[in-house]
Short mmCIF file of C-alpha atoms in Angstrom, two decimals:
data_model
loop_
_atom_site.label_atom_id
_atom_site.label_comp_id
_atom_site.label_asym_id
_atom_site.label_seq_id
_atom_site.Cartn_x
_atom_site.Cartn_y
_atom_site.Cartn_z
CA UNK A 1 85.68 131.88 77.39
CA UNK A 2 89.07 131.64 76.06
CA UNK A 3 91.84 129.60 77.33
CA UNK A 4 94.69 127.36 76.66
CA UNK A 5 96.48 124.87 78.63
CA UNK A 6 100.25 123.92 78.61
CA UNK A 7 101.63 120.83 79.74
CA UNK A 8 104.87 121.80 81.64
CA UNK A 9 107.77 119.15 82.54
CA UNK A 10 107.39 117.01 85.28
CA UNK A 11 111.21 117.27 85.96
CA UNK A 12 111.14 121.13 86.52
CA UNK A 13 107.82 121.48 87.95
CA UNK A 14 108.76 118.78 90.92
CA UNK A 15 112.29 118.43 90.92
CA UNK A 16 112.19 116.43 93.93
CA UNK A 17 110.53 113.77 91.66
CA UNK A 18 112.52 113.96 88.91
CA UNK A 19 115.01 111.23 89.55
CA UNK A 20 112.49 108.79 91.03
CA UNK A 21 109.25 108.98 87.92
CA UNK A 22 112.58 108.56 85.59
CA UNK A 23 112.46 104.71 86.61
CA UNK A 24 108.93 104.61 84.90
CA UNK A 25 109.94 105.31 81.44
CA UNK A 26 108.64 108.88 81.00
CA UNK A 27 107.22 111.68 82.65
CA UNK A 28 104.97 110.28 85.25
CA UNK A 29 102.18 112.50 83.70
CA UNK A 30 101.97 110.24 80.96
CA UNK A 31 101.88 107.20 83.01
CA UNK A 32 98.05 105.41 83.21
CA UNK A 33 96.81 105.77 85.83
CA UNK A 34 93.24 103.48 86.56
CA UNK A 35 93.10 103.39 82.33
CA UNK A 36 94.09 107.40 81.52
CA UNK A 37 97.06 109.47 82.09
CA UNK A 38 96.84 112.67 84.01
CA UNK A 39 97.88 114.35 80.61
CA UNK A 40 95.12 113.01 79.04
CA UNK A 41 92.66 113.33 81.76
CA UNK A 42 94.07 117.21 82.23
CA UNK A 43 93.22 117.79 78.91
CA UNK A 44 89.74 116.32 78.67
CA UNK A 45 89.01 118.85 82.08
CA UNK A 46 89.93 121.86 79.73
CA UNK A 47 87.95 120.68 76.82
CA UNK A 48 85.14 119.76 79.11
CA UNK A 49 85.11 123.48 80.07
CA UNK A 50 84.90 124.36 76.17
CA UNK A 51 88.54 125.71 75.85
CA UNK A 52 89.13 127.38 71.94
CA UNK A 53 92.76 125.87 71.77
CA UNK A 54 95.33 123.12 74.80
CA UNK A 55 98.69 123.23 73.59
CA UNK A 56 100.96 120.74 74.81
CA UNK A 57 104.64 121.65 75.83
CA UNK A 58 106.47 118.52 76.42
CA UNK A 59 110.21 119.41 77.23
CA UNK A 60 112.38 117.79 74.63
CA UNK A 61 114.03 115.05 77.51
CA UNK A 62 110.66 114.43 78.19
CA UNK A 63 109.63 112.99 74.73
CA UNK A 64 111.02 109.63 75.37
CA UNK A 65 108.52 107.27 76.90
CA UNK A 66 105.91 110.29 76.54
CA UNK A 67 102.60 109.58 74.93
CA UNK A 68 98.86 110.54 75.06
CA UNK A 69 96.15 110.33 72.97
CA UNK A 70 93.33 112.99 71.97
CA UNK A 71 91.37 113.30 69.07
CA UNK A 72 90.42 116.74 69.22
CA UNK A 73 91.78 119.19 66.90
CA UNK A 74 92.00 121.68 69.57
CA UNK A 75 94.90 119.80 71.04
CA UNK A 76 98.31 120.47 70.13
CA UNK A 77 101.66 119.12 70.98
CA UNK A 78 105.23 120.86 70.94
CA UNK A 79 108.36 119.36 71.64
CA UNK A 80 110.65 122.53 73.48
CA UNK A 81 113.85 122.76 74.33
CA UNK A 82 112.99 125.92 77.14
CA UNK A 83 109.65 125.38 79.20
CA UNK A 84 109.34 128.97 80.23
CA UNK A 85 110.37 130.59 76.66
CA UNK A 86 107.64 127.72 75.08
CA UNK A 87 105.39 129.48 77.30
CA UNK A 88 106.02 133.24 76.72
CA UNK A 89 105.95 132.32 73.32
CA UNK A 90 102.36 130.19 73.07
CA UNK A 91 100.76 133.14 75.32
CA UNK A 92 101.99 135.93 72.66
CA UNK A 93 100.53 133.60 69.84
CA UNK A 94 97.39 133.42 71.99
CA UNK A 95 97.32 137.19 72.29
CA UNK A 96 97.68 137.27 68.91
CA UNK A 97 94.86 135.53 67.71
CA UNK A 98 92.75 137.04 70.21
CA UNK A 99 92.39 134.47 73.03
CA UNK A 100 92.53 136.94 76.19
CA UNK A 101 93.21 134.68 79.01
CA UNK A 102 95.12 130.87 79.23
CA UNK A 103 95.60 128.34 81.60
CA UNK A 104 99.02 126.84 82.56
CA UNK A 105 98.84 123.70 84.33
CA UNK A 106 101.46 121.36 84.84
CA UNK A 107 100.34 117.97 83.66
CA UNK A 108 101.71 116.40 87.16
CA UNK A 109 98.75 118.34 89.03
CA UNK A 110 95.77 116.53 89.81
CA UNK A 111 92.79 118.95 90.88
CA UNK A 112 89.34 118.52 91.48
CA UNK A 113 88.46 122.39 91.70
CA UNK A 114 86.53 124.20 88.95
CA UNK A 115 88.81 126.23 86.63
CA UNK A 116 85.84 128.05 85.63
CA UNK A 117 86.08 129.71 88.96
CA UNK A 118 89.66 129.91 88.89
CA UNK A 119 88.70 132.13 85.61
CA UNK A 120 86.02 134.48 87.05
CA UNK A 121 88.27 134.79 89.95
CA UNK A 122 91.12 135.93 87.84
CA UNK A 123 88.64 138.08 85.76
CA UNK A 124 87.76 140.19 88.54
CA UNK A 125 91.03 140.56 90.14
CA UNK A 126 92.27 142.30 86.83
CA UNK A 127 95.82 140.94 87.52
CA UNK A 128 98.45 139.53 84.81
CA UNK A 129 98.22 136.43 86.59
CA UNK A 130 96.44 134.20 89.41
CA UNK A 131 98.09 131.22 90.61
CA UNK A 132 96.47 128.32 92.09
CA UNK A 133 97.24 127.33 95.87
CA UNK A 134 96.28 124.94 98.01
CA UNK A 135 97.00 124.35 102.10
CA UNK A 136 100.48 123.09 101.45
CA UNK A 137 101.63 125.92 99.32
CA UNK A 138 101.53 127.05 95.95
CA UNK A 139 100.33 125.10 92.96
CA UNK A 140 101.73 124.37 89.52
CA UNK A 141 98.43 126.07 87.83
CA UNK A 142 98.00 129.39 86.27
CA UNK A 143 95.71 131.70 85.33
CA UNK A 144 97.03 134.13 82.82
CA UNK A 145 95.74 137.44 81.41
CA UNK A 146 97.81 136.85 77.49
CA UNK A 147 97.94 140.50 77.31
CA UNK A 148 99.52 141.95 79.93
CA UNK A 149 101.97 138.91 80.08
CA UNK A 150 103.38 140.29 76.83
CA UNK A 151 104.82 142.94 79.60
CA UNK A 152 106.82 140.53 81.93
CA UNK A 153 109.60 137.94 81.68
CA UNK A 154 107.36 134.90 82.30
CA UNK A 155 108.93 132.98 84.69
CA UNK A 156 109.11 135.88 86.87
CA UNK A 157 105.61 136.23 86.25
CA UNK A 158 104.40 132.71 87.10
CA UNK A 159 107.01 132.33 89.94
CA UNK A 160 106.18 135.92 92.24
CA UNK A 161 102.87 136.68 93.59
CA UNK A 162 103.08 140.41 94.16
CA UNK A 163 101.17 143.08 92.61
CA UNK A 164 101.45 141.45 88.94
CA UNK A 165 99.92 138.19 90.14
CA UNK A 166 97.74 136.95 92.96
CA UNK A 167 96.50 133.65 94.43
CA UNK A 168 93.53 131.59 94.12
CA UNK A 169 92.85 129.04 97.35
CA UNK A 170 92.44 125.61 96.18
CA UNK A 171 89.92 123.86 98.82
CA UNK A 172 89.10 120.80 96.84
CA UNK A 173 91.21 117.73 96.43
CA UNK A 174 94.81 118.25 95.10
CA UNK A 175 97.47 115.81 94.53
CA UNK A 176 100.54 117.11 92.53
CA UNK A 177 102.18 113.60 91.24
CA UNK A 178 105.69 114.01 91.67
CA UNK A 179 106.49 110.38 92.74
CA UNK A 180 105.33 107.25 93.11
CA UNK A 181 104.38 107.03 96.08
CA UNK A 182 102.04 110.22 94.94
CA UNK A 183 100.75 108.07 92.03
CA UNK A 184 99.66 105.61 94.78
CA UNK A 185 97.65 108.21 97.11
CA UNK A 186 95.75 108.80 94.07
CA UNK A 187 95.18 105.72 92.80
CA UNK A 188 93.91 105.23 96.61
CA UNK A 189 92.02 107.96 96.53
CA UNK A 190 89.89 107.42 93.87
CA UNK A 191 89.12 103.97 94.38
CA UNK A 192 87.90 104.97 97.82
CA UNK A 193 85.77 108.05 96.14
CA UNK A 194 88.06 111.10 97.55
CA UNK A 195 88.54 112.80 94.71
CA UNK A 196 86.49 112.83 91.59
CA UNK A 197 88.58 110.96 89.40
CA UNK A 198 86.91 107.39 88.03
CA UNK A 199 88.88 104.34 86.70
CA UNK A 200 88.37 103.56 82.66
CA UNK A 201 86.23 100.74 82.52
CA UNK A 202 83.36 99.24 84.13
CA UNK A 203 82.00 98.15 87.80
CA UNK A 204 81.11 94.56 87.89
CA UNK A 205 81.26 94.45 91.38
CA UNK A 206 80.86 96.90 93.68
CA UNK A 207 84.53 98.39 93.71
CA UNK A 208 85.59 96.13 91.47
CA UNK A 209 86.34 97.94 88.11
CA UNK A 210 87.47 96.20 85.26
CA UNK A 211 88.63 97.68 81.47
CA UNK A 212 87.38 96.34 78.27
CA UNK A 213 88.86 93.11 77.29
CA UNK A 214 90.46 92.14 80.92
CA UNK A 215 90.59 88.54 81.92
CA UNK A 216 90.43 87.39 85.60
CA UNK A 217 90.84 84.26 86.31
CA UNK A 218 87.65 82.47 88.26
CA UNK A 219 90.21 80.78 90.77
CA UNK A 220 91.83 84.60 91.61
CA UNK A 221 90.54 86.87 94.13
CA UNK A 222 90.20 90.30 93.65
CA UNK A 223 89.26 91.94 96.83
CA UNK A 224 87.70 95.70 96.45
CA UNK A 225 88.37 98.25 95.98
CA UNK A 226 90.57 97.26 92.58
CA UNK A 227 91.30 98.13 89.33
CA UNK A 228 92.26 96.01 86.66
CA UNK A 229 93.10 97.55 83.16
CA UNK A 230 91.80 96.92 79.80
CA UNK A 231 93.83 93.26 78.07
CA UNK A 232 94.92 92.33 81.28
CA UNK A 233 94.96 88.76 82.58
CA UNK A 234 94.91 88.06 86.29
CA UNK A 235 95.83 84.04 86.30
CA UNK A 236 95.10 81.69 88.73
CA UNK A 237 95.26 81.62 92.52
CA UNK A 238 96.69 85.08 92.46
CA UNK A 239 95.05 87.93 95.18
CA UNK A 240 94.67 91.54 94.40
CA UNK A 241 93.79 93.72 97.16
CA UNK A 242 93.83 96.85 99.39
CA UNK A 243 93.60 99.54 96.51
CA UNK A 244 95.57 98.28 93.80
CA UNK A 245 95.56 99.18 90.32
CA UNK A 246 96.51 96.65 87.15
CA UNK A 247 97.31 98.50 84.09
CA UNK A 248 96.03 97.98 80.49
CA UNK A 249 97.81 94.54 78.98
CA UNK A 250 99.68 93.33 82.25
CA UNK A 251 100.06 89.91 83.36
CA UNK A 252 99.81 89.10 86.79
CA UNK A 253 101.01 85.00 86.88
CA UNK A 254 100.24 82.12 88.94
CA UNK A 255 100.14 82.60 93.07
CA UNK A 256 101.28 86.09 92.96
CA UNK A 257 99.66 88.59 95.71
CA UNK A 258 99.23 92.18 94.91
CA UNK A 259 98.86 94.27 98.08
CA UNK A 260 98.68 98.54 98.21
CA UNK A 261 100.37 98.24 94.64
CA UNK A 262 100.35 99.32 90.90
CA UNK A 263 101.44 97.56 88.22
CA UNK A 264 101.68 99.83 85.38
CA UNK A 265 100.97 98.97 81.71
CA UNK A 266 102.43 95.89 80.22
CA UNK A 267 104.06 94.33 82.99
CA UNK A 268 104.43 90.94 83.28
CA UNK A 269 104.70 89.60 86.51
CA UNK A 270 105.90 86.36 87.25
CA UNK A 271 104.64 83.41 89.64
CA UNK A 272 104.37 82.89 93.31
CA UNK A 273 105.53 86.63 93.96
CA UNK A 274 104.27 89.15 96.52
CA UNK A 275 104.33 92.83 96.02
CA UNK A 276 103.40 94.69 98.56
CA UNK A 277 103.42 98.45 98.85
CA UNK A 278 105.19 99.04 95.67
CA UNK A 279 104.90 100.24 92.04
CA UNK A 280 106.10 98.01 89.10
CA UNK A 281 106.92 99.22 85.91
CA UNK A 282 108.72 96.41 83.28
CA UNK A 283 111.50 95.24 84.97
CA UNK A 284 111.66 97.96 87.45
CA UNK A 285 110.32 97.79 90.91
CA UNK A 286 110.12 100.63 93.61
CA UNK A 287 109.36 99.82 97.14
CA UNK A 288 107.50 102.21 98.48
CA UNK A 289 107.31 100.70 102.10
CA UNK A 290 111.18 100.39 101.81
CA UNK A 291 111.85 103.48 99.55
CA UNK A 292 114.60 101.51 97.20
CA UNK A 293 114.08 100.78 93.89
CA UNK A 294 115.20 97.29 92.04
CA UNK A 295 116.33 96.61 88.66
CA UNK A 296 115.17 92.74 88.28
CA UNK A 297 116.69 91.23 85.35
CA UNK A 298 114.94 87.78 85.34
CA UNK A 299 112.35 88.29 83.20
CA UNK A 300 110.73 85.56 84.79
CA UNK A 301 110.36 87.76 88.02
CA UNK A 302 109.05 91.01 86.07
CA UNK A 303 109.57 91.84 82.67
CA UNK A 304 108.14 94.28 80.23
CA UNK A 305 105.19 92.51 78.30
CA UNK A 306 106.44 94.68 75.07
CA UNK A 307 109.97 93.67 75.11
CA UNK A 308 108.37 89.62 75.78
CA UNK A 309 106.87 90.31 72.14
CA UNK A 310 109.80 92.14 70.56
CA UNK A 311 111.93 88.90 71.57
CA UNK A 312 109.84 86.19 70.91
CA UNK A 313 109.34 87.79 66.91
CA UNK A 314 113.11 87.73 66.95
CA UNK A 315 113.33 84.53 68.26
CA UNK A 316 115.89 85.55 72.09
CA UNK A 317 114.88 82.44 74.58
CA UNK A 318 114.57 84.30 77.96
CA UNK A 319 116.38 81.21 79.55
CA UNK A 320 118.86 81.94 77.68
CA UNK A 321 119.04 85.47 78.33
CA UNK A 322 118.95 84.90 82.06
CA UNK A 323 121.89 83.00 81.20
CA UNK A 324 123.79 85.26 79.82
CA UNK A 325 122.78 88.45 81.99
CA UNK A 326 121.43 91.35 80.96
CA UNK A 327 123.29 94.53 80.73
CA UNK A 328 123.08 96.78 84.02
CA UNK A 329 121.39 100.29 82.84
CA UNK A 330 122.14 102.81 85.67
CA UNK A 331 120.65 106.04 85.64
CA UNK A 332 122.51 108.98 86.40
CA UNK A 333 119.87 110.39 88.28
CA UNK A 334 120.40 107.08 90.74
CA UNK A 335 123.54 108.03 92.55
CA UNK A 336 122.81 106.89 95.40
CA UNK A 337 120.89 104.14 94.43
CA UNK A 338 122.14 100.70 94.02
CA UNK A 339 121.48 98.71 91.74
CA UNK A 340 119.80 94.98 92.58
CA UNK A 341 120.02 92.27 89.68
CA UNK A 342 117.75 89.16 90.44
CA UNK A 343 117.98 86.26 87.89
CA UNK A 344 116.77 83.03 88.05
CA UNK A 345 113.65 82.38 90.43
CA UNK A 346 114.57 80.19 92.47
CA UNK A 347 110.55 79.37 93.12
CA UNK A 348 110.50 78.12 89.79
CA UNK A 349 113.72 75.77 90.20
CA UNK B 1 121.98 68.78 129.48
CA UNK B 2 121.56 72.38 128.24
CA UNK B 3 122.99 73.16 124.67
CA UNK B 4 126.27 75.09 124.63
CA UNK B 5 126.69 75.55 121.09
CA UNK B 6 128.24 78.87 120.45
CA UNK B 7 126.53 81.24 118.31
CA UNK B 8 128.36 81.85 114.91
CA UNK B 9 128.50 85.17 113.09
CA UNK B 10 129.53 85.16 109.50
CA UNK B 11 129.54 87.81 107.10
CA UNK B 12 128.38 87.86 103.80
CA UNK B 13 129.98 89.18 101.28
CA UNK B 14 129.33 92.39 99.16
CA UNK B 15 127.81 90.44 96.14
CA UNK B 16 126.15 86.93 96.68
CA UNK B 17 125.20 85.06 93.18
CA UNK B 18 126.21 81.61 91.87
CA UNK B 19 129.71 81.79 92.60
CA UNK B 20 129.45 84.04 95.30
CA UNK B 21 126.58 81.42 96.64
CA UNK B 22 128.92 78.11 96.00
CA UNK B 23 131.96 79.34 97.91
CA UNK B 24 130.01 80.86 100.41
CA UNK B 25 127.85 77.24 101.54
CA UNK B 26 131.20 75.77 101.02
CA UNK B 27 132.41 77.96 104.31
CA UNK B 28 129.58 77.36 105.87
CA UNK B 29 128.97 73.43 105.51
CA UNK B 30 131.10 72.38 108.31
CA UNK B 31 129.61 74.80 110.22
CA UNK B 32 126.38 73.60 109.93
CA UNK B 33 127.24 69.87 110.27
CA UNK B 34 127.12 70.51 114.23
CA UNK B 35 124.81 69.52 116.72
CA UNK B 36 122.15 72.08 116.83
CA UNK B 37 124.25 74.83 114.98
CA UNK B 38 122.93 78.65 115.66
CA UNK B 39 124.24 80.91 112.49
CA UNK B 40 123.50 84.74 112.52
CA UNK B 41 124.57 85.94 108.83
CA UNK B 42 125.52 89.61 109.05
CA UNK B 43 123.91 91.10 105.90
CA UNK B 44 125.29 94.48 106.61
CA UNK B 45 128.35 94.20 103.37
CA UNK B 46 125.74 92.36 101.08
CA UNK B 47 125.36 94.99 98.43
CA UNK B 48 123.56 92.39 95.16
CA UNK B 49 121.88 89.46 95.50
CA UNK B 50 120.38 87.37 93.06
CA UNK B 51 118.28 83.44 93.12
CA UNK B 52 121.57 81.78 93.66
CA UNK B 53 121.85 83.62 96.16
CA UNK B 54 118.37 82.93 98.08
CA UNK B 55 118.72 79.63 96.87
CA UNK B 56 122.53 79.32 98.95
CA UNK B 57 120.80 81.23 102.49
CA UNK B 58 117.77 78.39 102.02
CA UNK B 59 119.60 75.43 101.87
CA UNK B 60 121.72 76.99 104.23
CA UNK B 61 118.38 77.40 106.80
CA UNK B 62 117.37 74.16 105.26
CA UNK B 63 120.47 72.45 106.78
CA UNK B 64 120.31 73.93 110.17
CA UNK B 65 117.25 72.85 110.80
CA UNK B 66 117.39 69.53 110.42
CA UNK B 67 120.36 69.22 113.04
CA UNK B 68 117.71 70.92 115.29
CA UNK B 69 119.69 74.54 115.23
CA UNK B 70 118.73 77.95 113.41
CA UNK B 71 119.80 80.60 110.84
CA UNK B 72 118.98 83.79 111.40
CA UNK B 73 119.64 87.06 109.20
CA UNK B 74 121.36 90.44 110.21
CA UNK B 75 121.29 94.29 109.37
CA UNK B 76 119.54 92.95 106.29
CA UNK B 77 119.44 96.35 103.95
CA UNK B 78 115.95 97.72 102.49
CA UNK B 79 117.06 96.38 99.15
CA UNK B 80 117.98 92.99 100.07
CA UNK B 81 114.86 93.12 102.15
CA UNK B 82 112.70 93.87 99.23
CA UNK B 83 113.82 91.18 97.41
CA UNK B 84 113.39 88.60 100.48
CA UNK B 85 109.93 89.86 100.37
CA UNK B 86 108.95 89.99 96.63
CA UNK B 87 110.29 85.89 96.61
CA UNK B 88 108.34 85.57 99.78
CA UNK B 89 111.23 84.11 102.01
CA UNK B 90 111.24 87.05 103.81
CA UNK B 91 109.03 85.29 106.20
CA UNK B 92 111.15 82.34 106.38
CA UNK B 93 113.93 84.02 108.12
CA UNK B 94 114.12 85.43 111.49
CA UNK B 95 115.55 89.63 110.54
CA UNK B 96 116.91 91.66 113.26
CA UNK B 97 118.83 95.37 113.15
CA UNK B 98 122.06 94.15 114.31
CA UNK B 99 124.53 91.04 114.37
CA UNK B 100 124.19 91.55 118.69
CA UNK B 101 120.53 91.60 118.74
CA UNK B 102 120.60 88.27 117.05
CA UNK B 103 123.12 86.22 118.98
CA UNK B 104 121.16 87.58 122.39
CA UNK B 105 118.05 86.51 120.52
CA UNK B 106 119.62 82.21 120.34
CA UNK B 107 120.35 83.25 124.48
CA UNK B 108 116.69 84.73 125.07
CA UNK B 109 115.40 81.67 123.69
CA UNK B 110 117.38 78.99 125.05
CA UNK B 111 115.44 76.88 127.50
CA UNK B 112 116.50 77.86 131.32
CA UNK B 113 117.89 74.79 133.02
CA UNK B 114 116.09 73.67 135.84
CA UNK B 115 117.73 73.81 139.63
CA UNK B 116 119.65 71.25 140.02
CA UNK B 117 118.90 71.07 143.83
CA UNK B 118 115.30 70.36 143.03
CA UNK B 119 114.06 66.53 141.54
CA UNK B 120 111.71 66.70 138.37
CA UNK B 121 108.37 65.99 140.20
CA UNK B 122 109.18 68.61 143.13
CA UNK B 123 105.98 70.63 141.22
CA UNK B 124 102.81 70.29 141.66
CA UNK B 125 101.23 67.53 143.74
CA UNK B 126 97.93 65.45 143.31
CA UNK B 127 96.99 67.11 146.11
CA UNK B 128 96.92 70.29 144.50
CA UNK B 129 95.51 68.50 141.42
CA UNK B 130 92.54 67.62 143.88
CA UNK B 131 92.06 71.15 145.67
CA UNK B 132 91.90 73.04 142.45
CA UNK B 133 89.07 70.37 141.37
#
């Protein structure tokens, strides 16, 4: 079998997404999710189904805050400044080298079908390409002949499904993450055993899963089904329950109740808090049950744990910073969000 | 004697942090230094808030109560809302849609008076004390 995979933007595959995963610091594809991003889960599926080459597209406003890791030497990465020209191109350099057919998948799409039938199904049908679908429509996955997609403008090709193309019905679990609050129904998902994918780490109780290196604290209570990520430290008197996830080297402080919520790598969060149907990300909160997303600048309340160790080397007191204020970042994809600035916490006088 | 005390509706303002939060309990001290005072704060301008600013509607809540009256919080947006509830004072305060909804809510709850035609003891008897035993 011959194939290749491309990782295609999260902005342009769901646009309706793009603003929102932009609070997360990168593509939401690249974003852990129970201990491994969907990028580097959606790779491991190709090699798993012994793939010759992946290449991975990441759109050049993309590269910020975009990271995975693979040790394979079948995996590639390429910055590009066009998705659908980075993709007519790698599929004539696949032709070239003799790989017949590729996969396109956006990295977004979660998908618990077999690709190998997705293959055979596209073998037989002898079109230039098959396109994944699923009940709600048409998916962000492709299966491409290299060959006769030398013959068509690409994005017409991956877009139309006429007599060039045809469709391939999706009946297993799907979940294209194109916001947080799809990141959640995942996260959800799995720990309840809908779809295939497991957490990173290991079971110590039954729905309890824990990465390597994780403290919890004996006077916490982690109700399951949970997740709590390799380095992190769940302190004392603090609950985590109903489905949430902890990311790798997060701090979750004294007294603070997680509820339906994901805290995503190296958070901090501070005491006495209660998040509740939301995602955290540094100092960046979005309520899902509210659908607004806040900016906290006390670093007490929620802070980044990276930028904690970038200050304390350069010696910044966070009082002091509170102090001062932080600078207000707005995005421009935020119009019509407002931005919320909390300082001091008030619970810690 | 039933209480009387009007119900007071203040607004706050777009933004309320330290400053914001010091003139703002400065208004609404003498206000609160009535018998029984009943405060609806209309949160429907309040566009930031910060710990100050919690800090100024607790001590605020804080005061009423202890002159036996209430504070209670208006067309509170989902932003402000989310904060409330990530510093867990969301459950502090009684929240309702609209400025009206709360001043009926200090009428719905206000004990009725009883007839005046009828004495204290015109209830139940001993006698009916006995028959229901």
């Amino acid at each position: 079998m011959v194939a290749g995979a491309e990782h295609k933007p999260v902005g342009s595959a769901a646009p309706q997404g793009a603003g929102r995963e932009s609070i997360f610091a990168g593509p939401l594809a690249c974003v852990d999710i129970l201990g491994r991003s969907l990028t580097e889960r959606t790779i491991d599926r190709f090699l798993e189904a012994d793939v010759e080459l992946v290449s991975v597209l990441v759109p050049e406003q993309n590269l910020p805050g975009c990271s995975f890791s693979c040790a394979s030497e079948k995996v590639k990465a390429h910055a590009v400044s066009n998705i659908w020209s980075a993709i007519g191109q790698e599929l004539e350099r696949f032709s070239q080298i003799g790989i017949e057919h590729a996969f396109v998948s956006s990295a977004n799409l979660y998908i618990d079908a077999d690709v190998l039938d997705l293959f055979y199904f596209h073998r037989e049908s002898r079109r230039a390409a098959t396109r994944g679908l699923d009940r709600e429509g048409p998916l962000e996955l492709w299966m491409i002949d290299c060959a006769k997609a030398r013959e068509f403008d690409i994005e017409n090709l991956l877009k139309q499904t006429d007599v060039i193309a045809t469709t391939y019905f999706v009946g297993a679990y799907v979940n294209q993450v194109a916001h947080p609050r799809d990141l959640r129904r995942l996260v959800s998902d799995s720990l309840r055993g809908r779809c295939a994918m497991r957490p990173v780490g290991r079971e110590i109780k039954p729905g309890i899963w824990v990465g390597e290196g994780a403290e919890i604290h004996r006077r916490s209570r982690v109700v399951a089904p949970a997740y709590i990520g390799s380095a992190s430290c769940v302190g004392e008197n603090t609950l985590v329950t109903r489905f949430s996830n902890i990311e790798r080297d997060c701090y979750v402080d004294y007294g603070t109740a997680i509820e339906d919520s994901s805290i995503l790598a190296n958070t901090h969060v501070g005491i006495w808090l209660e998040l509740s149907h939301a995602v955290a990300h540094g100092n960046m909160l979005m309520s899902l049950g509210r659908d607004v997303l806040l900016e906290i600048s006390d670093p007490s309340v929620l802070r980044s744990n990276g930028s904690v160790r970038g200050d304390l080397i350069r010696g910044i007191s966070y009082r002091d910073e509170a102090l001062c204020g932080i600078a207000e970042e707005k995005s421009p994809d935020l119009v019509a969000q407002k931005s919320w600035q909390l300082r001091a916490n008030p619970i810690q006088g | 004697m039933s209480s009387r005390v009007p119900v007071i509706v203040m607004e706050l303002p777009e933004r309320l942090g330290h400053v914001e939060g010091k003139s703002f309990l400065a208004e609404l001290q003498p206000l609160l230094e009535i018998d029984r005072p009943r405060i609806v704060l209309d949160c429907s301008q309040l566009q930031q808030i910060d710990s100050a600013g919690i800090e100024a509607l607790l001590h605020s809540m804080e005061e009423a109560m202890k002159r036996d009256g209430d504070l209670k919080l208006a067309a509170v947006s989902p932003a402000s809302a989310a904060i409330l509830e990530l510093m867990r004072v969301d459950r502090l305060f009684e929240v309702f849609e609209t400025a009206e909804q709360a001043v009926q809510s200090f009428h719905a709850i206000a004990a009725p008076e009883p007839p005046q035609s009828l004495p204290w003891y015109s209830g139940y008897g001993l006698a009916d004390l006995k028959s229901a035993s």
